[in-house]
Coordinates of N, CA, C and O in Angstrom, one line a residue:
M1 N 86.5 169.3 149.3 CA 87.4 170.4 149.2 C 88.7 170.1 150.1 O 88.6 169.7 151.2
A2 N 89.8 170.2 149.5 CA 91.1 169.9 150.1 C 91.4 171.0 151.1 O 91.2 172.2 150.9
V3 N 91.9 170.6 152.3 CA 92.3 171.6 153.3 C 93.7 172.1 152.9 O 94.6 171.3 152.6
P4 N 93.8 173.4 152.9 CA 95.1 174.0 152.5 C 96.2 173.6 153.5 O 96.0 173.4 154.7
E5 N 97.4 173.4 153.0 CA 98.6 173.1 153.9 C 98.8 174.2 154.9 O 98.6 175.4 154.6
P6 N 99.3 173.9 156.1 CA 99.6 174.9 157.1 C 100.7 175.8 156.6 O 101.7 175.3 155.9
D7 N 100.7 177.0 157.0 CA 101.7 178.0 156.7 C 102.7 178.0 157.8 O 102.5 178.7 158.8
R8 N 103.8 177.3 157.8 CA 104.7 177.1 158.9 C 105.4 178.4 159.2 O 105.8 178.7 160.3
E9 N 105.7 179.2 158.1 CA 106.3 180.5 158.3 C 105.4 181.4 159.1 O 105.8 182.1 160.1
L10 N 104.1 181.4 158.8 CA 103.1 182.2 159.6 C 103.0 181.7 161.0 O 103.0 182.5 161.9
S11 N 103.0 180.4 161.2 CA 102.9 179.9 162.5 C 104.1 180.4 163.4 O 104.0 180.8 164.6
A12 N 105.3 180.4 162.8 CA 106.5 180.8 163.5 C 106.4 182.3 163.9 O 106.8 182.7 165.0
A13 N 106.0 183.1 162.9 CA 105.8 184.5 163.1 C 104.8 184.8 164.3 O 105.1 185.7 165.1
V14 N 103.7 184.1 164.3 CA 102.7 184.2 165.3 C 103.3 183.9 166.7 O 103.1 184.7 167.6
L15 N 104.0 182.8 166.8 CA 104.6 182.4 168.0 C 105.6 183.4 168.5 O 105.6 183.7 169.7
A16 N 106.4 183.9 167.6 CA 107.4 184.9 168.0 C 106.7 186.2 168.4 O 107.3 187.0 169.2
G17 N 105.6 186.5 167.8 CA 104.9 187.8 168.1 C 104.1 187.9 169.4 O 103.8 188.9 169.9
M18 N 103.7 186.7 170.0 CA 103.0 186.7 171.2 C 103.9 186.9 172.4 O 105.1 186.6 172.3
R19 N 103.3 187.3 173.5 CA 104.1 187.5 174.7 C 103.4 186.7 175.9 O 102.2 186.6 175.9
N20 N 104.2 186.3 176.8 CA 103.7 185.6 178.0 C 103.6 186.7 179.1 O 104.6 187.4 179.4
I21 N 102.5 186.6 179.8 CA 102.3 187.5 181.0 C 102.1 186.6 182.2 O 101.1 186.0 182.4
P22 N 103.1 186.5 183.1 CA 103.0 185.6 184.2 C 102.0 186.1 185.3 O 101.9 187.3 185.4
D23 N 101.4 185.2 185.9 CA 100.4 185.5 187.0 C 99.3 186.4 186.7 O 98.9 187.3 187.4
F24 N 98.8 186.2 185.5 CA 97.6 187.0 185.0 C 96.6 186.0 184.4 O 97.0 185.2 183.5
P25 N 95.4 186.1 184.7 CA 94.7 187.1 185.6 C 94.8 186.7 187.0 O 94.3 187.4 187.9
E26 N 95.4 185.5 187.3 CA 95.6 185.1 188.7 C 96.9 184.5 188.9 O 97.6 184.1 187.9
P27 N 97.4 184.5 190.1 CA 98.7 183.8 190.4 C 98.7 182.4 189.9 O 97.8 181.6 190.0
G28 N 99.8 182.0 189.2 CA 100.0 180.7 188.7 C 99.6 180.5 187.2 O 99.8 179.5 186.6
V29 N 98.8 181.5 186.7 CA 98.4 181.4 185.3 C 99.3 182.2 184.4 O 99.7 183.4 184.8
T30 N 99.8 181.7 183.3 CA 100.6 182.4 182.4 C 99.7 182.8 181.2 O 99.3 181.9 180.5
F31 N 99.4 184.1 181.0 CA 98.5 184.5 180.0 C 99.3 184.7 178.7 O 100.4 185.3 178.6
K32 N 98.7 184.1 177.6 CA 99.3 184.2 176.3 C 98.7 185.4 175.7 O 97.5 185.5 175.3
D33 N 99.5 186.5 175.5 CA 99.0 187.8 175.1 C 99.1 187.9 173.5 O 100.1 187.9 173.0
F34 N 97.9 188.1 173.0 CA 97.7 188.2 171.5 C 97.9 189.6 171.0 O 98.1 189.8 169.8
T35 N 97.7 190.6 171.9 CA 97.7 192.0 171.5 C 98.9 192.4 170.7 O 98.7 193.3 169.8
P36 N 100.1 192.0 170.9 CA 101.2 192.4 170.1 C 101.0 192.1 168.6 O 101.5 192.9 167.7
L37 N 100.3 191.1 168.3 CA 100.0 190.7 166.9 C 99.2 191.8 166.2 O 99.2 191.9 165.0
L38 N 98.3 192.4 167.0 CA 97.5 193.4 166.4 C 98.2 194.7 166.0 O 97.8 195.4 165.1
L39 N 99.4 194.9 166.6 CA 100.2 196.1 166.2 C 100.9 195.9 164.9 O 101.3 196.8 164.3
D40 N 101.1 194.6 164.5 CA 101.9 194.3 163.4 C 100.9 194.0 162.2 O 100.4 192.9 162.0
R41 N 100.6 195.1 161.5 CA 99.6 195.0 160.4 C 99.9 193.9 159.4 O 99.0 193.2 159.1
P42 N 101.1 193.8 158.9 CA 101.3 192.7 157.9 C 101.1 191.3 158.5 O 100.5 190.5 157.9
L43 N 101.5 191.1 159.7 CA 101.3 189.8 160.4 C 99.7 189.6 160.6 O 99.2 188.6 160.4
R44 N 99.1 190.6 161.1 CA 97.6 190.6 161.4 C 96.9 190.3 160.1 O 96.0 189.4 160.1
D45 N 97.3 190.9 159.0 CA 96.6 190.7 157.7 C 96.9 189.2 157.2 O 96.0 188.6 156.7
R46 N 98.1 188.7 157.5 CA 98.4 187.3 157.1 C 97.5 186.3 157.9 O 97.1 185.3 157.4
I47 N 97.3 186.6 159.2 CA 96.5 185.7 160.1 C 95.0 185.7 159.5 O 94.5 184.6 159.4
V48 N 94.5 186.9 159.2 CA 93.1 186.9 158.7 C 93.1 186.2 157.3 O 92.1 185.4 157.1
A49 N 94.0 186.5 156.5 CA 94.0 185.9 155.1 C 94.1 184.4 155.2 O 93.5 183.7 154.4
D50 N 94.9 183.9 156.1 CA 95.0 182.4 156.3 C 93.7 181.8 156.6 O 93.3 180.8 156.1
T51 N 92.9 182.4 157.5 CA 91.6 181.9 157.9 C 90.6 182.0 156.7 O 89.9 181.1 156.4
V52 N 90.6 183.2 156.0 CA 89.7 183.4 154.9 C 90.0 182.3 153.8 O 89.1 181.8 153.2
R53 N 91.3 182.1 153.6 CA 91.7 181.1 152.5 C 91.1 179.7 152.9 O 90.6 179.0 152.0
R54 N 91.1 179.4 154.1 CA 90.6 178.1 154.6 C 89.0 178.0 154.7 O 88.4 177.0 154.5
R55 N 88.4 179.1 155.0 CA 86.9 179.1 155.2 C 86.0 179.7 154.2 O 84.8 179.7 154.3
Q56 N 86.7 180.3 153.2 CA 85.8 181.0 152.1 C 84.7 180.1 151.6 O 85.0 178.9 151.2
G57 N 83.5 180.6 151.6 CA 82.4 179.8 151.0 C 81.8 178.8 152.0 O 80.8 178.1 151.6
Q58 N 82.4 178.7 153.2 CA 81.9 177.6 154.1 C 81.1 178.2 155.3 O 80.5 177.4 156.0
V59 N 81.0 179.5 155.4 CA 80.3 180.1 156.6 C 79.4 181.2 156.1 O 79.6 181.9 155.1
D60 N 78.3 181.4 157.0 CA 77.4 182.5 156.7 C 77.6 183.7 157.7 O 77.2 184.8 157.5
V61 N 78.1 183.3 158.9 CA 78.3 184.3 160.0 C 79.6 183.9 160.7 O 79.9 182.8 160.9
V62 N 80.2 184.9 161.3 CA 81.4 184.7 162.2 C 80.9 185.2 163.6 O 80.4 186.3 163.8
A63 N 81.2 184.3 164.6 CA 80.9 184.6 166.0 C 82.2 184.8 166.7 O 83.1 183.9 166.7
G64 N 82.5 186.0 167.2 CA 83.7 186.3 167.9 C 83.5 186.4 169.4 O 82.5 186.9 169.8
I65 N 84.4 185.8 170.2 CA 84.2 185.7 171.6 C 84.9 186.9 172.3 O 86.1 187.2 172.0
E66 N 84.2 187.5 173.2 CA 84.8 188.7 173.9 C 86.1 188.2 174.6 O 86.2 187.2 175.2
A67 N 87.1 189.1 174.5 CA 87.1 190.3 173.8 C 88.0 190.3 172.6 O 87.7 190.9 171.6
R68 N 89.1 189.5 172.7 CA 90.0 189.4 171.5 C 89.4 188.7 170.3 O 89.8 189.0 169.2
G69 N 88.5 187.8 170.5 CA 87.8 187.2 169.4 C 87.0 188.2 168.6 O 86.6 188.0 167.4
F70 N 86.5 189.3 169.3 CA 85.8 190.4 168.6 C 86.7 191.0 167.5 O 86.3 191.2 166.4
I71 N 87.9 191.3 167.9 CA 88.8 192.0 167.0 C 89.1 191.1 165.8 O 88.9 191.6 164.7
L72 N 89.6 189.9 166.0 CA 90.0 189.1 164.9 C 88.7 188.6 164.1 O 88.7 188.6 162.9
G73 N 87.7 188.3 164.8 CA 86.4 187.8 164.2 C 85.8 188.8 163.3 O 85.3 188.5 162.2
A74 N 85.8 190.1 163.7 CA 85.2 191.1 162.9 C 86.0 191.3 161.6 O 85.4 191.5 160.5
M75 N 87.3 191.2 161.7 CA 88.2 191.4 160.5 C 87.9 190.2 159.5 O 87.8 190.4 158.3
I76 N 87.8 189.0 160.1 CA 87.6 187.8 159.3 C 86.2 187.9 158.6 O 86.1 187.6 157.4
A77 N 85.2 188.3 159.3 CA 83.9 188.4 158.8 C 83.8 189.4 157.6 O 83.2 189.2 156.6
H78 N 84.5 190.5 157.8 CA 84.6 191.6 156.7 C 85.2 190.9 155.5 O 84.7 191.1 154.4
E79 N 86.3 190.3 155.7 CA 87.0 189.7 154.5 C 86.2 188.6 153.8 O 86.3 188.4 152.6
L80 N 85.5 187.8 154.7 CA 84.6 186.7 154.1 C 83.3 187.3 153.5 O 82.6 186.6 152.8
G81 N 83.0 188.6 153.8 CA 81.8 189.2 153.3 C 80.5 188.6 154.0 O 79.5 188.5 153.4
V82 N 80.7 188.3 155.3 CA 79.5 187.8 156.0 C 79.3 188.6 157.3 O 80.1 189.5 157.6
G83 N 78.2 188.3 158.0 CA 77.9 189.0 159.2 C 78.8 188.6 160.4 O 79.5 187.6 160.3
F84 N 78.7 189.4 161.5 CA 79.5 189.2 162.7 C 78.6 189.2 163.8 O 77.7 190.1 164.0
V85 N 78.8 188.3 164.8 CA 78.0 188.2 166.0 C 78.9 188.2 167.2 O 79.8 187.3 167.3
P86 N 78.7 189.1 168.1 CA 79.5 189.1 169.3 C 78.9 188.1 170.4 O 77.7 188.0 170.6
V87 N 79.8 187.3 171.0 CA 79.5 186.5 172.1 C 80.1 187.1 173.3 O 81.3 187.3 173.4
R88 N 79.2 187.6 174.2 CA 79.7 188.5 175.3 C 79.6 187.9 176.7 O 78.9 186.9 176.9
K89 N 80.3 188.5 177.6 CA 80.2 188.2 179.0 C 78.8 188.5 179.5 O 78.2 189.4 178.8
A90 N 78.3 187.9 180.5 CA 77.0 188.1 181.0 C 76.7 189.6 181.3 O 77.5 190.3 181.8
G91 N 75.4 190.0 180.9 CA 75.0 191.3 181.2 C 75.4 192.4 180.3 O 75.1 193.6 180.5
K92 N 76.0 192.1 179.2 CA 76.5 193.1 178.2 C 75.6 193.3 177.0 O 75.8 194.2 176.3
L93 N 74.8 192.3 176.7 CA 73.9 192.4 175.5 C 72.5 193.0 175.9 O 71.9 192.5 176.9
P94 N 71.9 193.8 175.0 CA 70.7 194.5 175.4 C 69.4 193.7 175.2 O 68.4 194.1 175.8
A95 N 69.4 192.8 174.3 CA 68.1 192.1 173.9 C 68.1 190.8 174.6 O 69.0 190.4 175.3
A96 N 67.0 190.0 174.3 CA 66.9 188.6 174.8 C 68.1 187.8 174.4 O 68.5 187.8 173.3
V97 N 68.6 187.0 175.4 CA 69.8 186.2 175.2 C 69.7 184.8 175.6 O 68.8 184.4 176.4
H98 N 70.5 184.0 175.0 CA 70.8 182.6 175.5 C 72.0 182.8 176.4 O 73.0 183.5 176.1
T99 N 72.1 182.1 177.5 CA 73.2 182.1 178.5 C 73.8 180.8 178.7 O 73.1 179.7 178.8
Q100 N 75.1 180.7 178.9 CA 75.8 179.5 179.1 C 77.0 179.7 180.1 O 77.8 180.5 179.8
S101 N 76.9 179.1 181.2 CA 78.0 179.1 182.2 C 79.0 178.0 181.9 O 78.6 176.9 181.4
Y102 N 80.2 178.2 182.4 CA 81.2 177.2 182.1 C 82.4 177.4 183.0 O 82.5 178.4 183.7
T103 N 83.3 176.4 183.1 CA 84.5 176.5 183.9 C 85.7 176.8 183.0 O 85.7 176.4 181.9
L104 N 86.6 177.6 183.6 CA 87.9 177.7 182.9 C 89.0 177.4 183.8 O 88.8 177.0 185.0
E105 N 90.3 177.6 183.4 CA 91.4 177.0 184.2 C 91.5 177.7 185.5 O 92.1 177.2 186.4
Y106 N 90.9 178.9 185.7 CA 91.1 179.6 186.9 C 89.8 180.2 187.5 O 89.7 181.1 188.3
G107 N 88.7 179.5 187.2 CA 87.4 179.9 187.8 C 86.2 179.6 186.9 O 86.2 178.6 186.1
E108 N 85.2 180.3 187.0 CA 83.9 180.1 186.3 C 83.6 181.4 185.6 O 83.9 182.5 186.0
A109 N 82.8 181.3 184.5 CA 82.3 182.5 183.8 C 81.0 182.2 183.1 O 80.6 181.0 183.0
T110 N 80.4 183.2 182.5 CA 79.1 183.0 181.8 C 79.2 183.8 180.5 O 79.7 185.0 180.5
L111 N 78.8 183.2 179.4 CA 78.7 183.9 178.1 C 77.2 184.0 177.6 O 76.4 183.2 178.1
E112 N 77.0 185.0 176.8 CA 75.7 185.2 176.2 C 75.7 185.5 174.7 O 76.7 186.1 174.3
I113 N 74.6 185.2 174.0 CA 74.5 185.6 172.7 C 73.0 186.0 172.5 O 72.1 185.5 173.2
H114 N 72.7 187.0 171.7 CA 71.3 187.3 171.4 C 70.6 186.1 170.8 O 71.2 185.4 169.9
Q115 N 69.4 186.0 171.2 CA 68.6 184.8 170.8 C 68.4 184.8 169.3 O 68.2 183.8 168.7
D116 N 68.3 186.0 168.7 CA 68.1 186.2 167.3 C 69.3 186.5 166.5 O 69.3 186.9 165.3
A117 N 70.5 186.1 167.1 CA 71.8 186.5 166.4 C 72.0 185.6 165.1 O 72.5 186.1 164.1
V118 N 71.6 184.4 165.2 CA 71.7 183.5 164.1 C 70.6 182.6 164.0 O 69.8 182.5 165.0
D119 N 70.3 182.0 162.8 CA 69.2 181.0 162.8 C 69.6 179.7 162.2 O 70.7 179.5 161.9
H120 N 68.6 178.8 162.1 CA 68.9 177.4 161.7 C 69.5 177.2 160.3 O 70.0 176.2 160.0
R121 N 69.4 178.2 159.5 CA 69.9 178.0 158.1 C 71.4 178.5 158.1 O 72.1 178.3 157.1
E122 N 72.0 179.0 159.1 CA 73.3 179.6 159.1 C 74.4 178.7 159.6 O 74.2 178.0 160.6
R123 N 75.6 178.8 158.9 CA 76.7 178.1 159.3 C 77.7 179.1 160.0 O 78.0 180.1 159.4
V124 N 78.0 178.8 161.2 CA 78.8 179.8 162.0 C 80.2 179.4 162.3 O 80.5 178.3 162.7
L125 N 81.1 180.3 162.0 CA 82.5 180.1 162.3 C 82.8 180.9 163.6 O 82.5 182.1 163.8
V126 N 83.3 180.1 164.6 CA 83.6 180.7 165.9 C 85.1 181.0 165.9 O 85.9 180.2 165.5
V127 N 85.4 182.2 166.4 CA 86.8 182.8 166.4 C 87.1 183.2 167.7 O 86.3 183.9 168.4
D128 N 88.3 182.9 168.2 CA 88.9 183.4 169.4 C 90.4 183.4 169.3 O 91.0 182.9 168.3
D129 N 91.1 183.9 170.3 CA 92.6 184.0 170.2 C 93.3 182.7 170.7 O 94.1 182.2 170.0
V130 N 92.9 182.2 171.9 CA 93.6 181.1 172.5 C 92.6 180.0 172.9 O 91.6 180.3 173.5
L131 N 93.0 178.8 172.8 CA 92.3 177.6 173.3 C 93.2 177.1 174.5 O 94.3 176.7 174.3
A132 N 92.6 177.1 175.7 CA 93.2 176.6 176.9 C 92.5 175.3 177.3 O 92.7 174.3 176.7
T133 N 91.5 175.4 178.2 CA 90.8 174.2 178.7 C 89.6 173.9 177.8 O 89.1 172.8 178.0
G134 N 89.2 174.8 176.9 CA 88.1 174.6 176.0 C 86.8 175.0 176.5 O 85.8 174.9 175.8
G135 N 86.6 175.5 177.8 CA 85.4 175.8 178.3 C 84.7 177.0 177.6 O 83.5 176.9 177.3
T136 N 85.4 178.0 177.3 CA 84.9 179.1 176.6 C 84.4 178.8 175.2 O 83.2 179.1 174.8
L137 N 85.2 178.0 174.5 CA 84.8 177.6 173.1 C 83.6 176.6 173.1 O 82.6 176.7 172.4
A138 N 83.6 175.7 174.1 CA 82.5 174.7 174.2 C 81.2 175.5 174.5 O 80.1 175.2 174.0
A139 N 81.3 176.4 175.4 CA 80.1 177.3 175.8 C 79.6 178.0 174.6 O 78.4 178.1 174.4
T140 N 80.5 178.6 173.8 CA 80.1 179.4 172.6 C 79.4 178.5 171.6 O 78.4 178.8 171.0
C141 N 80.0 177.3 171.4 CA 79.3 176.4 170.4 C 78.0 176.0 170.9 O 77.0 175.9 170.1
E142 N 77.8 175.8 172.2 CA 76.5 175.4 172.7 C 75.5 176.6 172.5 O 74.3 176.4 172.1
L143 N 75.9 177.8 172.6 CA 75.1 179.0 172.4 C 74.7 179.1 171.0 O 73.5 179.3 170.7
V144 N 75.6 178.9 170.0 CA 75.3 178.9 168.6 C 74.3 177.9 168.3 O 73.3 178.2 167.6
Q145 N 74.4 176.7 168.8 CA 73.5 175.6 168.5 C 72.2 175.8 169.1 O 71.1 175.5 168.6
R146 N 72.1 176.5 170.3 CA 70.9 176.8 171.0 C 70.0 177.8 170.1 O 68.8 177.8 170.2
C147 N 70.7 178.6 169.3 CA 70.0 179.5 168.4 C 69.5 178.8 167.2 O 68.8 179.3 166.4
G148 N 69.9 177.5 167.0 CA 69.4 176.7 165.9 C 70.4 176.7 164.7 O 70.1 176.1 163.7
A149 N 71.5 177.3 164.9 CA 72.6 177.3 163.8 C 73.5 176.2 164.0 O 73.5 175.5 165.0
S150 N 74.4 176.0 163.0 CA 75.4 174.9 163.1 C 76.8 175.6 163.2 O 77.0 176.7 162.6
V151 N 77.7 175.0 163.9 CA 79.1 175.4 164.0 C 79.8 174.9 162.8 O 80.1 173.7 162.7
A152 N 80.2 175.7 161.9 CA 81.0 175.3 160.7 C 82.4 175.1 161.0 O 83.1 174.3 160.3
G153 N 82.9 175.7 162.1 CA 84.3 175.5 162.4 C 84.7 176.5 163.5 O 84.0 177.3 163.9
I154 N 85.9 176.2 164.0 CA 86.5 177.0 165.1 C 87.9 177.4 164.6 O 88.6 176.6 164.1
E155 N 88.2 178.7 164.7 CA 89.5 179.2 164.3 C 90.2 180.0 165.5 O 89.5 180.8 166.1
L156 N 91.4 179.6 165.7 CA 92.2 180.1 166.8 C 93.6 180.5 166.4 O 94.1 180.0 165.4
V157 N 94.2 181.4 167.1 CA 95.5 181.8 166.9 C 96.5 180.8 167.6 O 97.4 180.3 167.0
L158 N 96.2 180.5 168.9 CA 97.1 179.7 169.7 C 96.3 178.6 170.4 O 95.3 178.9 171.0
E159 N 96.9 177.5 170.5 CA 96.3 176.4 171.3 C 97.4 176.0 172.4 O 98.5 175.7 172.0
I160 N 97.0 175.9 173.6 CA 97.8 175.4 174.7 C 97.6 173.9 174.8 O 96.6 173.6 175.6
G161 N 98.3 173.1 174.2 CA 98.0 171.7 174.1 C 98.0 171.0 175.4 O 97.2 170.1 175.7
A162 N 98.9 171.4 176.4 CA 98.9 170.7 177.7 C 97.7 170.8 178.5 O 97.4 170.0 179.4
L163 N 96.8 171.8 178.2 CA 95.6 172.0 179.0 C 94.5 171.1 178.4 O 93.4 171.1 179.0
G164 N 94.6 170.5 177.3 CA 93.7 169.5 176.8 C 92.3 170.0 176.3 O 91.4 169.3 176.2
G165 N 92.3 171.3 175.9 CA 91.0 171.9 175.5 C 90.4 171.2 174.2 O 89.2 171.2 174.1
R166 N 91.3 170.8 173.3 CA 90.8 170.2 172.1 C 89.9 169.0 172.3 O 89.0 168.7 171.6
A167 N 90.2 168.2 173.4 CA 89.4 167.1 173.8 C 87.9 167.4 174.0 O 87.1 166.5 173.8
R168 N 87.6 168.6 174.4 CA 86.3 169.0 174.7 C 85.5 169.4 173.4 O 84.3 169.7 173.4
L169 N 86.3 169.5 172.3 CA 85.7 170.1 171.0 C 85.9 169.1 169.9 O 86.0 169.6 168.7
T170 N 85.9 167.9 170.1 CA 86.1 166.9 169.0 C 85.0 166.8 168.0 O 85.3 166.3 166.9
D171 N 83.9 167.4 168.3 CA 82.8 167.4 167.3 C 82.9 168.5 166.3 O 82.0 168.6 165.4
Y172 N 83.9 169.3 166.4 CA 84.0 170.5 165.6 C 85.3 170.5 164.7 O 86.3 169.9 165.1
D173 N 85.3 171.2 163.6 CA 86.4 171.3 162.7 C 87.2 172.5 163.3 O 86.9 173.7 163.1
L174 N 88.3 172.2 164.1 CA 89.0 173.2 164.8 C 90.4 173.4 164.2 O 91.1 172.4 163.9
H175 N 90.8 174.6 164.0 CA 92.1 174.9 163.5 C 92.8 176.0 164.4 O 92.2 177.0 164.7
S176 N 94.0 175.7 164.7 CA 94.8 176.8 165.4 C 96.1 176.9 164.6 O 96.7 176.0 164.1
L177 N 96.6 178.2 164.6 CA 97.8 178.5 163.8 C 99.0 177.9 164.5 O 100.0 177.4 163.9
V178 N 99.0 177.9 165.9 CA 100.1 177.5 166.7 C 99.7 176.6 167.8 O 98.7 177.0 168.5
T179 N 100.3 175.5 168.1 CA 100.1 174.8 169.3 C 101.4 174.8 170.1 O 102.4 174.4 169.6
V180 N 101.3 175.1 171.4 CA 102.4 175.1 172.3 C 102.1 174.1 173.4 O 101.0 173.7 173.7

């Protein structure tokens, strides 16, 4: 199956719609804020449609990473007609979980997924807003695989190229709308 050509107009609109928040969550970190895109329904719909166009028929489940990946991932899952799995920060899921700790650009964190969230027959699309150092996405892919499922791909809105996160994810089909 041929990969659809990138939508350069969409990429430009996404870049224009995001905002930078300096010194968040810690001094020296510039946070790339995705939330203004959520207010713009036509743009938000185009972001979802772009992913659906690329991934239709290739996935059985969408896994969204807390918290912004939940929002976008749930919309994508709905449009693809597949299930949605939340990947959460430690201590937030009520049933038995797989746990994965990782480092990020400003510290350490732990993610969890329900052990029975996906199974070995399922192809999982991982969704998040931003790729920075790749720790969060690498941890999520590890969790999906620990459940016995396969990672069908990773979809992002923004990639911060200078932080080198893509290098940690070379085993996966990764797409970001914008790279800065």
